[in-house]
Amino acid sequence: MPRQADTAYTEFLSDLGATFRPQRQWVEGRGLYLIIGHFFSSVGAGTWLFSLWLDSRLGMWMAIAAVGLSGLAHLRFLGRPSRFWMMFRLRTSWIARGFVGMNIFLPAACLYVLFPTGPLGWVWFILSIVGMTFLIVYKGNVYAASKGVPFWNSPVLPILYATYAIRGGIALLLVALPFTGASVAAEQIGIIELWVAVSAAVMLGFYLGVMRQTNLAARRSVVELTRGRAAGAFYLGTVCVGLLVPIALGVVGVGNPLSHVGLALVGLFSLAGDFFAKYTIAKAGIYAPLMPAGTI
Amino acid sequence: MVIDLKRCVGCYGCQTSCKAEHGTPPGVLFARVLKRELGTFPNTRMVFLPVLCSHCDDAPCVDVCPTGASHYREAGIVDIDKDTCVGCRACMQACPYAARYYNDEQRGYYGGQGLTPYEEARYAEQNCDVVMKCNFCIDRVNEGLEPACVVNCAARARTFGDLEDPTSVVSRLIRQRGGQQLQPEAGTNPSVYYLPPE
């Protein structure tokens, strides 16, 4: 047995014996590709929304590229990627809805960017909005449908993830500012970014507050996030880099407008925070315990 | 299925017989026994909880499956079609009983020696990179036999039968002994009931 597999198996056996069994499938090993996929799909969908609003063609292409990368990351995550085309069980599965959303978005968005004013321009526009909406909404619901992980099984999570998707979209446009120049209303985006960053911070605080009151496993997950195995990434990535720094820079920018490079930095920090928010929330997931705590 | 916690002695017979029946690799335990030592010395006691897929009436694993690989079969048995599973593992996160396992590689029991002929033969029946779980030994049930964990339980702690039939032994045991489902708050209406240990 290879050494790495041996370690993973020992860890698995240890997990099975633990009262609070951590979920590892969606965050460790190949599971990291799922987090990357979720990150890119939410950033891509958010970028599409703001690119349409601000009429930024570069932003539109970046949105398409981000969603395309998300699709590749999702395929890399799947155990059997060659069967991806079977994911059409829309009636109850949010994963299938996300997959369909991605398949609507990618061709419709490409066609809209290429032929925005043609006779079918409105059709591509509406289809891309439909696909984008699916992409913004599905991720949080995929987690919220996970009854085995009480920390995720909350209606607050889809709202938090949608907030982060919108924020990721603005952030990617800010990163592109040095390349788009004055064609995009930089100050306007900066203020929106500040507002959404504050909203994300409030939503995150609200979510953790709700989860602390929910049940034993959810409380334990909050402990994992704030004091346990996800704490380092949470404080450094999600809170400091992802929220405090962008909010501080945003507040400074209200009085003294930041340069495009400064705003791009805000966007970069925000994107990092978006990734770490998804990573740490996944990492803090704990399966509902079947037995009371005790020694083994 | 009804599991009598008063009779269970934690011998792991169910776990071992399940492995023999299904030929599962290391890291895949369709039936397993959880044990805990509760209390502090000298007032301690050991408790055992045999767990397996609960074959829920309202199975969240079936709902979240994007391909329909997780599905209901006859008599309410929840099964996985190994040829349709895409390996997204959403069902593992949805299961409140942690009863599903991801078979990520054909790992043998004897590290460094490769697979034994027995392992090669048994693993050939399975797919890698898909999710696996207990199916109440549906092949045995279809032949009129009981699941392997039931017939091999030395303490006769397990009883298999028709929950829909109010005159069946399982229905009677649940009524008379106050059978309880695991985590009823999950709202999945599991088909596995536990009779209290005391």
Tab-separated table of C-alpha atoms in Angstrom, chain A:
chain	number	residue	atom	x	y	z
A	1	MET	CA	0.000	0.000	0.000
A	2	PRO	CA	1.564	3.378	-0.933
A	3	ARG	CA	2.570	5.510	2.043
A	4	GLN	CA	0.118	8.314	1.175
A	5	ALA	CA	-2.810	5.903	0.862
A	6	ASP	CA	-1.764	4.272	4.134
A	7	THR	CA	-1.894	7.644	5.921
A	8	ALA	CA	-5.281	8.443	4.394
A	9	TYR	CA	-6.632	5.071	5.533
A	10	THR	CA	-5.342	5.541	9.068
A	11	GLU	CA	-6.955	8.985	9.101
A	12	PHE	CA	-10.190	7.467	7.808
A	13	LEU	CA	-10.259	4.871	10.592
A	14	SER	CA	-9.564	7.581	13.141
A	15	ASP	CA	-12.425	9.661	11.696
A	16	LEU	CA	-14.818	6.715	11.934
A	17	GLY	CA	-14.106	6.357	15.633
A	18	ALA	CA	-14.482	10.062	16.366
A	19	THR	CA	-17.672	11.458	17.823
A	20	PHE	CA	-17.404	14.483	15.550
A	21	ARG	CA	-16.384	13.062	12.200
A	22	PRO	CA	-14.995	15.760	9.862
A	23	GLN	CA	-16.114	15.810	6.260
A	24	ARG	CA	-13.100	15.571	3.980
A	25	GLN	CA	-14.643	14.575	0.643
A	26	TRP	CA	-15.455	18.109	-0.464
A	27	VAL	CA	-12.336	19.879	0.679
A	28	GLU	CA	-9.299	17.583	0.770
A	29	GLY	CA	-7.430	15.828	-2.015
A	30	ARG	CA	-9.428	16.042	-5.215
A	31	GLY	CA	-12.203	17.693	-3.190
A	32	LEU	CA	-10.233	20.932	-3.396
A	33	TYR	CA	-11.162	21.096	-7.085
A	34	LEU	CA	-14.792	21.349	-6.046
A	35	ILE	CA	-14.029	24.422	-3.935
A	36	ILE	CA	-12.073	25.881	-6.865
A	37	GLY	CA	-14.991	25.088	-9.166
A	38	HIS	CA	-17.485	26.738	-6.834
A	39	PHE	CA	-15.223	29.767	-6.494
A	40	PHE	CA	-14.862	30.278	-10.236
A	41	SER	CA	-18.520	29.694	-11.017
A	42	SER	CA	-19.695	32.233	-8.450
A	43	VAL	CA	-17.075	34.797	-9.501
A	44	GLY	CA	-17.924	34.224	-13.176
A	45	ALA	CA	-21.660	34.603	-12.634
A	46	GLY	CA	-21.198	37.749	-10.550
A	47	THR	CA	-18.812	39.222	-13.108
A	48	TRP	CA	-21.337	38.600	-15.867
A	49	LEU	CA	-23.986	40.475	-13.899
A	50	PHE	CA	-21.839	43.587	-13.415
A	51	SER	CA	-20.274	43.423	-16.868
A	52	LEU	CA	-23.742	43.599	-18.392
A	53	TRP	CA	-24.632	46.507	-16.160
A	54	LEU	CA	-21.417	48.403	-16.886
A	55	ASP	CA	-21.228	47.186	-20.494
A	56	SER	CA	-17.678	45.842	-20.102
A	57	ARG	CA	-16.776	43.441	-22.889
A	58	LEU	CA	-13.528	42.433	-21.189
A	59	GLY	CA	-15.532	41.681	-18.068
A	60	MET	CA	-17.922	39.522	-20.087
A	61	TRP	CA	-15.075	37.471	-21.525
A	62	MET	CA	-13.554	37.125	-18.054
A	63	ALA	CA	-16.905	35.886	-16.747
A	64	ILE	CA	-17.100	33.274	-19.500
A	65	ALA	CA	-13.500	32.203	-18.835
A	66	ALA	CA	-14.179	31.912	-15.095
A	67	VAL	CA	-17.281	29.760	-15.610
A	68	GLY	CA	-15.382	27.647	-18.150
A	69	LEU	CA	-12.582	27.097	-15.610
A	70	SER	CA	-15.211	26.222	-13.045
A	71	GLY	CA	-16.558	23.528	-15.349
A	72	LEU	CA	-13.082	22.059	-15.794
A	73	ALA	CA	-12.468	22.104	-12.035
A	74	HIS	CA	-15.791	20.352	-11.446
A	75	LEU	CA	-14.871	17.680	-13.985
A	76	ARG	CA	-11.515	17.176	-12.269
A	77	PHE	CA	-13.323	16.687	-8.982
A	78	LEU	CA	-15.786	14.061	-10.196
A	79	GLY	CA	-14.891	10.436	-9.652
A	80	ARG	CA	-16.271	9.525	-13.063
A	81	PRO	CA	-16.020	12.691	-15.181
A	82	SER	CA	-16.897	10.835	-18.392
A	83	ARG	CA	-20.438	10.444	-17.039
A	84	PHE	CA	-20.959	14.186	-16.482
A	85	TRP	CA	-23.621	14.319	-19.173
A	86	MET	CA	-25.914	12.212	-16.980
A	87	MET	CA	-26.387	15.026	-14.464
A	88	PHE	CA	-29.837	16.103	-15.583
A	89	ARG	CA	-32.017	15.076	-12.655
A	90	LEU	CA	-33.396	18.581	-12.200
A	91	ARG	CA	-36.464	17.781	-10.127
A	92	THR	CA	-34.651	17.536	-6.786
A	93	SER	CA	-30.905	17.890	-7.337
A	94	TRP	CA	-29.234	21.283	-7.013
A	95	ILE	CA	-26.049	19.890	-8.542
A	96	ALA	CA	-28.012	19.028	-11.682
A	97	ARG	CA	-29.550	22.508	-11.671
A	98	GLY	CA	-26.078	24.060	-11.441
A	99	PHE	CA	-24.852	21.844	-14.263
A	100	VAL	CA	-27.785	22.838	-16.454
A	101	GLY	CA	-27.259	26.504	-15.526
A	102	MET	CA	-23.636	26.254	-16.620
A	103	ASN	CA	-24.662	24.615	-19.886
A	104	ILE	CA	-27.179	27.360	-20.559
A	105	PHE	CA	-24.818	30.140	-19.539
A	106	LEU	CA	-21.687	29.255	-21.483
A	107	PRO	CA	-23.092	29.093	-25.029
A	108	ALA	CA	-25.627	31.880	-24.438
A	109	ALA	CA	-23.001	34.232	-22.977
A	110	CYS	CA	-20.542	33.521	-25.815
A	111	LEU	CA	-23.227	34.141	-28.421
A	112	TYR	CA	-24.338	37.344	-26.714
A	113	VAL	CA	-20.794	38.749	-26.616
A	114	LEU	CA	-20.250	37.840	-30.262
A	115	PHE	CA	-23.673	38.908	-31.568
A	116	PRO	CA	-25.172	41.358	-29.046
A	117	THR	CA	-27.292	43.245	-31.526
A	118	GLY	CA	-28.319	40.509	-33.921
A	119	PRO	CA	-31.932	39.365	-34.268
A	120	LEU	CA	-31.355	36.771	-31.546
A	121	GLY	CA	-29.396	39.142	-29.256
A	122	TRP	CA	-32.223	39.353	-26.740
A	123	VAL	CA	-32.553	35.578	-26.640
A	124	TRP	CA	-28.855	35.133	-25.807
A	125	PHE	CA	-29.122	37.944	-23.267
A	126	ILE	CA	-32.076	36.371	-21.444
A	127	LEU	CA	-30.617	32.856	-21.567
A	128	SER	CA	-27.312	34.096	-20.167
A	129	ILE	CA	-29.189	35.799	-17.312
A	130	VAL	CA	-31.082	32.567	-16.613
A	131	GLY	CA	-27.832	30.568	-16.576
A	132	MET	CA	-26.144	33.193	-14.416
A	133	THR	CA	-28.996	33.081	-11.898
A	134	PHE	CA	-28.710	29.305	-11.643
A	135	LEU	CA	-24.968	29.629	-11.079
A	136	ILE	CA	-25.368	32.231	-8.334
A	137	VAL	CA	-28.092	30.320	-6.530
A	138	TYR	CA	-27.139	26.639	-6.852
A	139	LYS	CA	-23.958	26.380	-4.774
A	140	GLY	CA	-25.383	27.472	-1.455
A	141	ASN	CA	-28.319	25.160	-2.013
A	142	VAL	CA	-26.039	22.203	-2.773
A	143	TYR	CA	-24.526	22.678	0.677
A	144	ALA	CA	-27.849	23.497	2.320
A	145	ALA	CA	-29.317	20.196	1.058
A	146	SER	CA	-26.623	18.273	2.949
A	147	LYS	CA	-28.572	16.910	5.898
A	148	GLY	CA	-25.545	14.954	7.078
A	149	VAL	CA	-23.597	18.137	7.817
A	150	PRO	CA	-25.733	20.320	10.092
A	151	PHE	CA	-23.365	23.298	9.704
A	152	TRP	CA	-24.346	23.582	6.039
A	153	ASN	CA	-27.945	22.501	6.379
A	154	SER	CA	-29.284	26.039	6.752
A	155	PRO	CA	-31.315	28.399	4.553
A	156	VAL	CA	-28.882	31.177	5.467
A	157	LEU	CA	-26.012	29.578	3.536
A	158	PRO	CA	-27.485	30.086	0.024
A	159	ILE	CA	-27.942	33.780	0.830
A	160	LEU	CA	-24.353	34.050	2.063
A	161	TYR	CA	-23.029	32.306	-1.054
A	162	ALA	CA	-25.129	34.519	-3.336
A	163	THR	CA	-23.714	37.586	-1.554
A	164	TYR	CA	-20.197	36.260	-2.081
A	165	ALA	CA	-20.961	35.577	-5.765
A	166	ILE	CA	-22.046	39.179	-6.309
A	167	ARG	CA	-19.014	40.380	-4.435
A	168	GLY	CA	-16.697	38.106	-6.437
A	169	GLY	CA	-18.098	39.573	-9.639
A	170	ILE	CA	-17.302	43.126	-8.589
A	171	ALA	CA	-13.885	42.023	-7.340
A	172	LEU	CA	-12.890	40.483	-10.674
A	173	LEU	CA	-13.932	43.664	-12.481
A	174	LEU	CA	-11.786	45.669	-10.051
A	175	VAL	CA	-8.815	43.406	-10.773
A	176	ALA	CA	-9.299	44.122	-14.479
A	177	LEU	CA	-9.459	47.901	-13.949
A	178	PRO	CA	-5.803	48.625	-14.822
A	179	PHE	CA	-6.474	46.943	-18.176
A	180	THR	CA	-9.875	48.473	-18.927
A	181	GLY	CA	-8.799	52.007	-17.987
A	182	ALA	CA	-11.441	54.673	-17.679
A	183	SER	CA	-14.027	52.767	-19.688
A	184	VAL	CA	-15.522	51.472	-16.467
A	185	ALA	CA	-16.842	53.662	-13.647
A	186	ALA	CA	-14.077	52.803	-11.175
A	187	GLU	CA	-15.293	54.855	-8.210
A	188	GLN	CA	-18.802	53.494	-8.623
A	189	ILE	CA	-17.528	49.899	-8.533
A	190	GLY	CA	-15.307	50.713	-5.566
A	191	ILE	CA	-18.268	51.938	-3.538
A	192	ILE	CA	-20.400	48.933	-4.551
A	193	GLU	CA	-17.539	46.641	-3.555
A	194	LEU	CA	-17.324	48.308	-0.140
A	195	TRP	CA	-21.057	47.980	0.353
A	196	VAL	CA	-21.118	44.311	-0.677
A	197	ALA	CA	-18.024	43.546	1.453
A	198	VAL	CA	-19.771	44.981	4.509
A	199	SER	CA	-22.906	42.993	3.594
A	200	ALA	CA	-20.829	39.801	3.280
A	201	ALA	CA	-19.240	40.461	6.683
A	202	VAL	CA	-22.655	40.971	8.266
A	203	MET	CA	-24.054	37.869	6.540
A	204	LEU	CA	-21.075	35.766	7.656
A	205	GLY	CA	-21.464	36.965	11.247
A	206	PHE	CA	-25.206	36.294	11.105
A	207	TYR	CA	-24.646	32.805	9.657
A	208	LEU	CA	-22.141	31.852	12.353
A	209	GLY	CA	-24.422	33.301	15.022
A	210	VAL	CA	-27.350	31.215	13.779
A	211	MET	CA	-25.219	28.077	13.527
A	212	ARG	CA	-23.975	28.477	17.109
A	213	GLN	CA	-27.579	28.144	18.257
A	214	THR	CA	-28.573	25.247	15.988
A	215	ASN	CA	-27.352	21.870	17.309
A	216	LEU	CA	-24.333	20.076	18.682
A	217	ALA	CA	-22.642	19.306	15.362
A	218	ALA	CA	-23.229	22.801	13.950
A	219	ARG	CA	-21.848	24.328	17.166
A	220	ARG	CA	-18.833	22.082	16.882
A	221	SER	CA	-18.318	23.245	13.287
A	222	VAL	CA	-18.333	26.863	14.459
A	223	VAL	CA	-15.653	25.859	16.982
A	224	GLU	CA	-13.655	24.189	14.181
A	225	LEU	CA	-13.938	27.395	12.177
A	226	THR	CA	-13.021	29.790	14.962
A	227	ARG	CA	-10.686	27.694	17.123
A	228	GLY	CA	-10.084	24.404	15.343
A	229	ARG	CA	-8.561	23.011	12.165
A	230	ALA	CA	-10.034	25.703	9.888
A	231	ALA	CA	-9.247	28.640	12.194
A	232	GLY	CA	-5.958	29.710	10.577
A	233	ALA	CA	-7.421	29.924	7.072
A	234	PHE	CA	-10.597	31.507	8.427
A	235	TYR	CA	-8.961	34.368	10.343
A	236	LEU	CA	-6.189	35.026	7.858
A	237	GLY	CA	-7.979	34.336	4.575
A	238	THR	CA	-11.685	34.918	5.120
A	239	VAL	CA	-11.669	37.613	7.803
A	240	CYS	CA	-8.409	39.524	7.446
A	241	VAL	CA	-7.572	39.313	3.721
A	242	GLY	CA	-11.147	38.879	2.554
A	243	LEU	CA	-13.053	41.327	4.726
A	244	LEU	CA	-10.994	43.642	6.932
A	245	VAL	CA	-8.417	44.746	4.354
A	246	PRO	CA	-10.923	45.398	1.502
A	247	ILE	CA	-13.316	47.192	3.869
A	248	ALA	CA	-10.477	49.343	5.286
A	249	LEU	CA	-9.203	50.183	1.795
A	250	GLY	CA	-12.776	50.837	0.667
A	251	VAL	CA	-13.388	53.247	3.538
A	252	VAL	CA	-10.140	55.061	2.734
A	253	GLY	CA	-11.260	55.212	-0.905
A	254	VAL	CA	-14.498	57.010	-0.014
A	255	GLY	CA	-12.572	60.132	1.068
A	256	ASN	CA	-9.583	59.813	-1.269
A	257	PRO	CA	-10.449	57.862	-4.425
A	258	LEU	CA	-8.014	54.986	-4.917
A	259	SER	CA	-6.016	54.551	-8.095
A	260	HIS	CA	-6.948	51.762	-10.477
A	261	VAL	CA	-4.065	49.705	-9.123
A	262	GLY	CA	-5.316	50.312	-5.582
A	263	LEU	CA	-8.818	49.207	-6.543
A	264	ALA	CA	-7.342	46.166	-8.311
A	265	LEU	CA	-5.648	45.246	-5.044
A	266	VAL	CA	-8.975	45.553	-3.246
A	267	GLY	CA	-10.423	43.212	-5.856
A	268	LEU	CA	-7.570	40.745	-5.457
A	269	PHE	CA	-7.965	40.658	-1.673
A	270	SER	CA	-11.719	40.243	-2.068
A	271	LEU	CA	-11.268	37.321	-4.449
A	272	ALA	CA	-8.874	35.634	-2.034
A	273	GLY	CA	-11.410	36.168	0.740
A	274	ASP	CA	-14.164	34.696	-1.406
A	275	PHE	CA	-12.102	31.556	-1.992
A	276	PHE	CA	-11.176	31.187	1.661
A	277	ALA	CA	-14.793	31.686	2.756
A	278	LYS	CA	-15.828	28.709	0.638
A	279	TYR	CA	-12.784	26.684	1.677
A	280	THR	CA	-13.163	27.249	5.412
A	281	ILE	CA	-16.931	26.699	5.478
A	282	ALA	CA	-16.377	23.384	3.680
A	283	LYS	CA	-13.458	22.470	5.937
A	284	ALA	CA	-15.432	23.126	9.115
A	285	GLY	CA	-18.149	20.659	8.077
A	286	ILE	CA	-18.783	17.937	10.668
A	287	TYR	CA	-21.112	14.983	10.205
A	288	ALA	CA	-23.943	14.723	12.691
A	289	PRO	CA	-22.717	12.407	15.488
A	290	LEU	CA	-24.559	9.102	15.878
A	291	MET	CA	-23.273	8.395	19.379
A	292	PRO	CA	-22.874	10.549	22.479
A	293	ALA	CA	-19.359	11.766	23.202
A	294	GLY	CA	-17.200	9.405	25.229
A	295	THR	CA	-13.947	7.490	25.032
A	296	ILE	CA	-13.391	4.725	22.522
